[in-house]
Amino acid sequence: MAKKDQYRFCFGPWNISEGGDPYGPPTRPPQNFDWKLAQLKKHGFHAMMFHDDDAVPDIDSKSEQQIRKEAKELKKRLDGEGIVAEMVAPRLWFSPMTIDGAYTSNDAKCRRYAIDRSLRSIDIANILDTDILVLWLAREGTYIREAKNARRSVDLLVEAFDQMLSHDKGIRLSIEPKPNEPMDHAYIPTIGHALAIAHKTRDPKRVGCLIESAHAILAGLDPADEIDFAMSFGKLWSLHLNDQNGLKYDQDRPFGNTNLRSAFDQVRALERNGYGKNGEFVCFDVHPFRTTKPEHFMDHLVNSRKTFLRLVDKARSFDEKKAQALIQDRNYQALDQMVIEHLLGK
Ligand code: GLO
Ligand code: MG
């Protein structure tokens, strides 16, 4: 079991967000990368997650050589601050080339763009010294089902993953499933889908997953069960803890904010599987509420970590012997109340 103080924490620059939504403008001033990095350090986080264009802004307008040069400069800065890069993720959902999807676009030129950009992301990952490429397959799906051939889309995804795996012998692909948003239906909605498609690639052992609590909830699944499932395959290489209030837009609420019991179960699952033992980080993919004032810009991240650590204590002080006796007696009513009272505390 990972020791409590062995958990290492992480977030991405996009998690210090300005509060804009489809119905209104930002509510907080944008902060530059330097400020975000300084906050990450000041608040004792260990690593940062990077989209490719967080690492190299305006990446599409830059040559391969320029991309490498800027990635090297970033690496130097991170080293100087004692911060590591947890992962790199190609941001394949902003460009006009990905309007109709990236790897599964119906346009061959757009598919080529998506793969090339992913290969550049792998180069950046190498320079930043992380072997994890996160693939949130944002636009791989449809708004209307007849627009794409789902069987062909599976083949196209495998083809794209294979090119990434051949580009670099050390890179590991960590697929972040999400069932919907922005798409009506996504092609890789759950961890089961991610691990199944891994087996169609040229090197299944280098294709694993990332679980985001909110995405599992949106798929109608229990995030703790998703964690146990992925970890039984040794495939949980990254984690986006957060919370979600039912089947709505993706909310990215602070961890434990909506369903404390589910958060407790997620922490128990991480503990029993030894998450972190192989260097994995606990990342929070959370956003400030729109109403948050600039002076409280970091609270959603700091609070998520605080809740996580409190729940580690709760998981470790849970009376397993007593719980087992109740399980033997099939007294789940008492077990249920035991969990509630444990969470409520004295
Ligand atoms: C959105 C995703 C997104 C990804 C990030 C890394 O729903 O959770 O935040 O995690 O872009 O690829
Ligand atoms: Mg995420």
Coordinates of C-alpha atoms and ligand atoms in Angstrom, one line a residue:
M1 CA 0.0 0.0 0.0
A2 CA 1.3 3.5 -0.9
K3 CA 2.1 5.5 2.2
K4 CA 0.0 8.6 2.6
D5 CA 3.0 10.9 2.2
Q6 CA 3.9 9.0 -0.9
Y7 CA 1.0 10.3 -2.9
R8 CA 2.2 12.9 -5.3
F9 CA -0.2 15.5 -6.7
C10 CA -0.6 17.3 -9.9
F11 CA -2.9 19.5 -12.0
G12 CA -2.8 21.2 -15.4
P13 CA -2.7 24.9 -16.4
W14 CA -6.3 24.6 -17.6
N15 CA -7.4 23.9 -14.1
I16 CA -6.7 27.6 -13.2
S17 CA -9.6 28.7 -15.4
E18 CA -11.4 32.0 -15.8
G19 CA -15.0 31.0 -15.4
G20 CA -16.3 31.7 -19.0
D21 CA -19.1 29.4 -20.1
P22 CA -21.3 29.1 -23.3
Y23 CA -23.6 31.8 -21.8
G24 CA -21.2 34.4 -20.5
P25 CA -17.7 35.8 -20.5
P26 CA -14.9 35.0 -18.0
T27 CA -15.3 36.1 -14.4
R28 CA -11.6 36.1 -13.4
P29 CA -8.6 37.6 -15.2
P30 CA -6.4 35.1 -17.2
Q31 CA -3.1 34.2 -15.5
N32 CA 0.0 33.5 -17.4
F33 CA 2.0 30.2 -17.3
D34 CA 4.6 31.6 -14.9
W35 CA 2.0 32.6 -12.4
K36 CA 0.4 29.1 -12.6
L37 CA 3.7 27.3 -12.2
A38 CA 4.6 29.5 -9.2
Q39 CA 1.2 28.7 -7.6
L40 CA 1.7 25.0 -8.2
K41 CA 5.0 25.2 -6.4
K42 CA 3.8 27.4 -3.7
H43 CA 1.0 25.1 -2.8
G44 CA 3.2 22.0 -2.7
F45 CA 2.0 20.2 -5.8
H46 CA 4.7 18.0 -7.5
A47 CA 3.9 17.9 -11.1
M48 CA 2.1 19.6 -14.0
M49 CA 0.1 18.1 -16.8
F50 CA 0.6 19.6 -20.2
H51 CA -1.4 19.8 -23.4
D52 CA 1.1 20.0 -26.3
D53 CA 0.2 23.7 -26.7
D54 CA 0.5 24.4 -23.0
A55 CA 4.1 23.3 -23.5
V56 CA 4.6 25.0 -26.8
P57 CA 2.1 27.8 -27.5
D58 CA 0.8 28.2 -31.1
I59 CA 2.2 24.8 -31.9
D60 CA 0.6 24.6 -35.3
S61 CA 2.5 27.6 -36.6
K62 CA 5.9 26.2 -35.5
S63 CA 8.5 24.0 -37.2
E64 CA 9.5 20.7 -35.6
Q65 CA 12.9 22.2 -34.8
Q66 CA 11.3 25.2 -33.1
I67 CA 8.9 22.9 -31.1
R68 CA 11.9 20.9 -29.8
K69 CA 13.8 24.1 -28.9
E70 CA 10.9 25.5 -26.9
A71 CA 10.2 22.2 -25.2
K72 CA 13.8 22.0 -24.1
E73 CA 13.6 25.6 -22.7
L74 CA 10.5 24.5 -20.8
K75 CA 12.2 21.4 -19.4
K76 CA 15.1 23.6 -18.1
R77 CA 12.6 25.8 -16.3
L78 CA 10.7 22.9 -14.8
D79 CA 14.1 21.4 -13.6
G80 CA 15.0 24.7 -12.1
E81 CA 11.7 24.7 -10.1
G82 CA 12.0 21.1 -9.2
I83 CA 8.6 20.3 -10.9
V84 CA 8.1 17.3 -13.2
A85 CA 5.8 16.9 -16.2
E86 CA 3.3 14.2 -15.5
M87 CA 2.1 13.8 -19.1
V88 CA 1.6 15.5 -22.5
A89 CA -1.7 15.4 -24.3
P90 CA -2.3 16.5 -27.9
R91 CA -5.1 19.1 -27.9
L92 CA -7.0 17.7 -30.9
W93 CA -10.3 19.6 -30.4
F94 CA -9.5 23.3 -31.1
S95 CA -8.1 23.3 -34.6
P96 CA -10.3 23.8 -37.7
M97 CA -8.7 20.5 -38.8
T98 CA -10.5 18.6 -36.1
I99 CA -14.0 20.0 -36.5
D100 CA -15.3 16.6 -37.7
G101 CA -13.0 14.5 -35.4
A102 CA -9.3 13.9 -35.3
Y103 CA -8.2 10.3 -35.9
T104 CA -11.7 9.4 -37.1
S105 CA -12.4 12.4 -39.3
N106 CA -14.0 11.6 -42.6
D107 CA -11.3 13.7 -44.3
A108 CA -7.9 12.0 -44.8
K109 CA -6.0 15.3 -44.6
C110 CA -7.5 16.0 -41.2
R111 CA -6.6 12.5 -40.0
R112 CA -3.1 13.1 -41.1
Y113 CA -3.0 16.4 -39.2
A114 CA -4.1 14.7 -36.0
I115 CA -1.6 11.9 -36.3
D116 CA 1.3 14.3 -37.1
R117 CA 0.3 16.5 -34.2
S118 CA 0.3 13.5 -31.9
L119 CA 3.8 12.5 -33.0
R120 CA 5.0 16.1 -32.2
S121 CA 3.4 15.6 -28.7
I122 CA 5.4 12.5 -28.3
D123 CA 8.5 14.4 -29.1
I124 CA 7.6 17.0 -26.5
A125 CA 6.9 14.2 -23.9
N126 CA 10.4 12.8 -24.6
I127 CA 12.0 16.2 -24.0
L128 CA 9.9 16.8 -20.9
D129 CA 11.0 13.3 -19.7
T130 CA 7.5 11.7 -19.3
D131 CA 6.6 8.5 -21.1
I132 CA 2.8 9.2 -20.9
L133 CA 0.8 10.5 -23.7
V134 CA -2.8 11.1 -22.6
L135 CA -5.4 10.7 -25.3
W136 CA -8.7 12.4 -24.4
L137 CA -10.6 11.5 -27.6
A138 CA -12.7 14.6 -27.5
R139 CA -14.2 14.6 -31.0
E140 CA -13.9 10.9 -31.8
G141 CA -17.6 10.2 -32.1
T142 CA -20.6 11.7 -33.8
Y143 CA -23.4 14.2 -33.4
I144 CA -25.5 12.1 -35.7
R145 CA -24.9 8.4 -36.0
E146 CA -25.1 8.1 -39.8
A147 CA -22.3 10.6 -40.2
K148 CA -19.5 8.0 -39.6
N149 CA -19.0 4.3 -39.9
A150 CA -18.3 3.2 -36.3
R151 CA -16.6 -0.1 -37.4
R152 CA -14.3 2.0 -39.6
S153 CA -13.7 4.4 -36.8
V154 CA -12.3 1.6 -34.6
D155 CA -9.9 0.7 -37.4
L156 CA -8.8 4.3 -37.7
L157 CA -8.2 4.7 -34.0
V158 CA -6.1 1.5 -34.0
E159 CA -4.2 2.8 -37.0
A160 CA -3.5 6.1 -35.3
F161 CA -2.4 4.4 -32.0
D162 CA -0.1 2.1 -34.0
Q163 CA 1.7 5.0 -35.6
M164 CA 2.2 6.6 -32.2
L165 CA 3.6 3.4 -30.8
S166 CA 6.0 3.0 -33.7
H167 CA 7.2 6.6 -33.5
D168 CA 8.7 6.0 -30.1
K169 CA 9.5 2.6 -28.5
G170 CA 9.1 4.0 -25.0
I171 CA 5.9 6.0 -25.1
R172 CA 2.8 4.7 -23.3
L173 CA -0.7 5.8 -24.4
S174 CA -3.1 6.5 -21.7
I175 CA -6.6 6.7 -23.0
E176 CA -9.0 9.0 -21.1
P177 CA -12.5 7.8 -21.8
K178 CA -15.6 10.0 -21.7
P179 CA -19.0 9.0 -23.0
N180 CA -20.3 12.3 -24.3
E181 CA -19.5 16.1 -24.5
P182 CA -18.5 17.5 -26.8
M183 CA -19.9 14.6 -28.8
D184 CA -23.4 13.1 -28.5
H185 CA -21.8 9.7 -28.4
A186 CA -18.0 9.0 -28.1
Y187 CA -16.4 5.9 -29.5
I188 CA -14.4 5.2 -26.4
P189 CA -16.8 5.8 -23.5
T190 CA -15.5 3.6 -20.8
I191 CA -12.4 1.9 -19.4
G192 CA -13.6 -1.4 -20.8
H193 CA -13.6 0.1 -24.3
A194 CA -10.1 1.6 -23.8
L195 CA -8.6 -1.7 -22.6
A196 CA -10.4 -3.6 -25.3
I197 CA -9.0 -1.4 -28.1
A198 CA -5.5 -1.6 -26.5
H199 CA -5.5 -5.3 -27.5
K200 CA -6.0 -4.5 -31.2
T201 CA -2.8 -2.3 -31.3
R202 CA 0.7 -3.5 -32.2
D203 CA 1.8 -3.3 -28.6
P204 CA -1.0 -3.7 -26.1
K205 CA 1.2 -3.5 -23.1
R206 CA 1.9 0.2 -23.9
V207 CA -1.7 1.1 -24.1
G208 CA -3.5 1.8 -20.9
C209 CA -5.9 4.3 -19.4
L210 CA -6.7 7.3 -17.3
I211 CA -9.8 7.4 -15.2
E212 CA -11.7 10.7 -14.6
S213 CA -14.3 10.4 -11.8
A214 CA -16.8 12.7 -13.6
H215 CA -16.5 10.8 -16.9
A216 CA -17.3 7.5 -15.2
I217 CA -20.3 9.0 -13.5
L218 CA -21.5 10.4 -16.9
A219 CA -21.2 6.9 -18.3
G220 CA -23.5 5.7 -15.4
L221 CA -20.6 3.8 -13.8
D222 CA -19.1 3.7 -10.4
P223 CA -15.6 5.4 -10.6
A224 CA -14.3 3.1 -7.8
D225 CA -15.2 0.0 -9.8
E226 CA -13.6 1.5 -12.9
I227 CA -10.4 2.0 -10.8
D228 CA -10.5 -1.6 -9.6
F229 CA -11.1 -2.9 -13.1
A230 CA -8.3 -0.9 -14.7
M231 CA -5.9 -1.8 -11.9
S232 CA -6.6 -5.5 -12.1
F233 CA -5.1 -5.2 -15.6
G234 CA -2.2 -3.0 -14.3
K235 CA -3.4 -0.3 -16.7
L236 CA -4.2 2.7 -14.5
W237 CA -1.4 5.1 -15.4
S238 CA -3.0 8.4 -14.5
L239 CA -6.0 9.7 -12.7
H240 CA -8.3 12.8 -12.9
L241 CA -10.1 13.0 -9.6
N242 CA -13.1 15.3 -9.4
D243 CA -16.9 15.1 -8.9
Q244 CA -20.1 15.4 -10.9
N245 CA -23.7 16.0 -9.8
G246 CA -25.6 13.6 -12.0
L247 CA -26.1 13.4 -15.7
K248 CA -25.5 17.0 -16.8
Y249 CA -22.7 18.9 -18.6
D250 CA -19.2 17.9 -17.4
Q251 CA -18.8 19.7 -14.1
D252 CA -15.3 19.1 -12.9
R253 CA -16.3 19.8 -9.3
P254 CA -13.8 19.6 -6.4
F255 CA -13.1 16.0 -5.4
G256 CA -15.7 14.7 -3.0
N257 CA -17.9 17.8 -3.3
T258 CA -21.0 15.9 -4.4
N259 CA -20.7 12.3 -3.3
L260 CA -18.3 12.0 -0.4
R261 CA -19.1 8.3 -0.1
S262 CA -18.2 7.7 -3.7
A263 CA -15.0 9.6 -3.1
F264 CA -14.2 7.4 -0.1
D265 CA -14.8 4.3 -2.2
Q266 CA -12.4 5.7 -4.9
V267 CA -9.7 6.3 -2.3
R268 CA -10.2 2.8 -0.9
A269 CA -9.9 1.3 -4.4
L270 CA -6.6 3.3 -5.0
E271 CA -5.3 2.2 -1.6
R272 CA -6.0 -1.5 -2.0
N273 CA -4.4 -1.5 -5.4
G274 CA -1.3 0.5 -4.4
Y275 CA -1.9 3.4 -6.8
G276 CA 1.2 5.5 -6.9
K277 CA 3.7 2.7 -6.2
N278 CA 4.9 2.8 -9.8
G279 CA 5.3 6.6 -9.8
E280 CA 1.7 7.4 -10.8
F281 CA 0.4 10.9 -9.8
V282 CA -2.9 11.9 -8.3
C283 CA -4.2 14.6 -10.6
F284 CA -7.2 16.8 -10.0
D285 CA -9.1 17.8 -13.2
V286 CA -11.2 20.4 -11.4
H287 CA -12.3 24.0 -12.1
P288 CA -13.1 26.9 -9.8
F289 CA -16.9 27.7 -9.6
R290 CA -17.8 30.5 -12.0
T291 CA -18.5 32.6 -8.8
T292 CA -15.0 32.2 -7.4
K293 CA -13.1 35.4 -6.8
P294 CA -9.6 35.8 -8.1
E295 CA -8.2 35.8 -4.6
H296 CA -9.6 32.2 -4.2
F297 CA -8.2 31.0 -7.5
M298 CA -6.4 28.0 -6.1
D299 CA -8.9 26.8 -3.5
H300 CA -10.6 24.1 -5.6
L301 CA -7.2 22.4 -6.1
V302 CA -6.0 22.8 -2.5
N303 CA -9.4 21.6 -1.2
S304 CA -9.5 18.6 -3.5
R305 CA -6.1 17.5 -2.1
K306 CA -7.2 18.2 1.5
T307 CA -10.4 16.0 1.0
F308 CA -8.3 13.3 -0.7
L309 CA -5.9 13.1 2.2
R310 CA -8.7 13.2 4.8
L311 CA -10.2 10.3 2.9
V312 CA -6.9 8.4 2.9
D313 CA -7.1 8.6 6.8
K314 CA -10.7 7.5 6.6
A315 CA -9.8 4.5 4.4
R316 CA -7.0 3.5 6.7
S317 CA -9.0 3.8 9.9
F318 CA -12.0 1.9 8.6
D319 CA -12.5 -1.2 10.8
E320 CA -12.0 -3.9 8.1
K321 CA -12.3 -6.7 10.7
K322 CA -15.7 -5.5 11.8
A323 CA -16.7 -4.9 8.2
Q324 CA -15.7 -8.5 7.3
A325 CA -17.7 -9.9 10.1
L326 CA -20.8 -8.0 8.9
I327 CA -20.1 -9.3 5.4
Q328 CA -19.9 -12.8 6.6
D329 CA -23.2 -12.4 8.4
R330 CA -24.7 -10.8 5.2
N331 CA -25.7 -7.8 7.4
Y332 CA -25.3 -5.2 4.7
Q333 CA -27.7 -2.9 6.5
A334 CA -25.3 -2.6 9.4
L335 CA -22.3 -2.3 7.0
D336 CA -24.1 0.6 5.3
Q337 CA -24.6 2.4 8.5
M338 CA -21.1 1.6 9.6
V339 CA -19.7 3.4 6.5
I340 CA -22.0 6.4 7.1
E341 CA -21.0 6.7 10.7
H342 CA -17.3 6.3 9.8
L343 CA -17.6 9.2 7.4
L344 CA -19.6 11.4 9.7
G345 CA -17.0 10.9 12.4
K346 CA -17.4 11.4 16.2
Ligands
GLO1 C1 -12.4 17.0 -20.5 C2 -11.2 16.3 -20.1 C3 -10.0 17.2 -20.3 C4 -8.7 16.3 -20.4 C5 -7.5 17.1 -20.7 C6 -6.3 16.2 -20.9 O1 -13.5 16.5 -20.3 O2 -11.3 15.8 -18.8 O3 -9.8 18.1 -19.2 O4 -8.5 15.6 -19.2 O5 -7.7 17.9 -21.8 O6 -6.2 15.7 -22.1
MG2 MG -9.8 14.9 -17.6

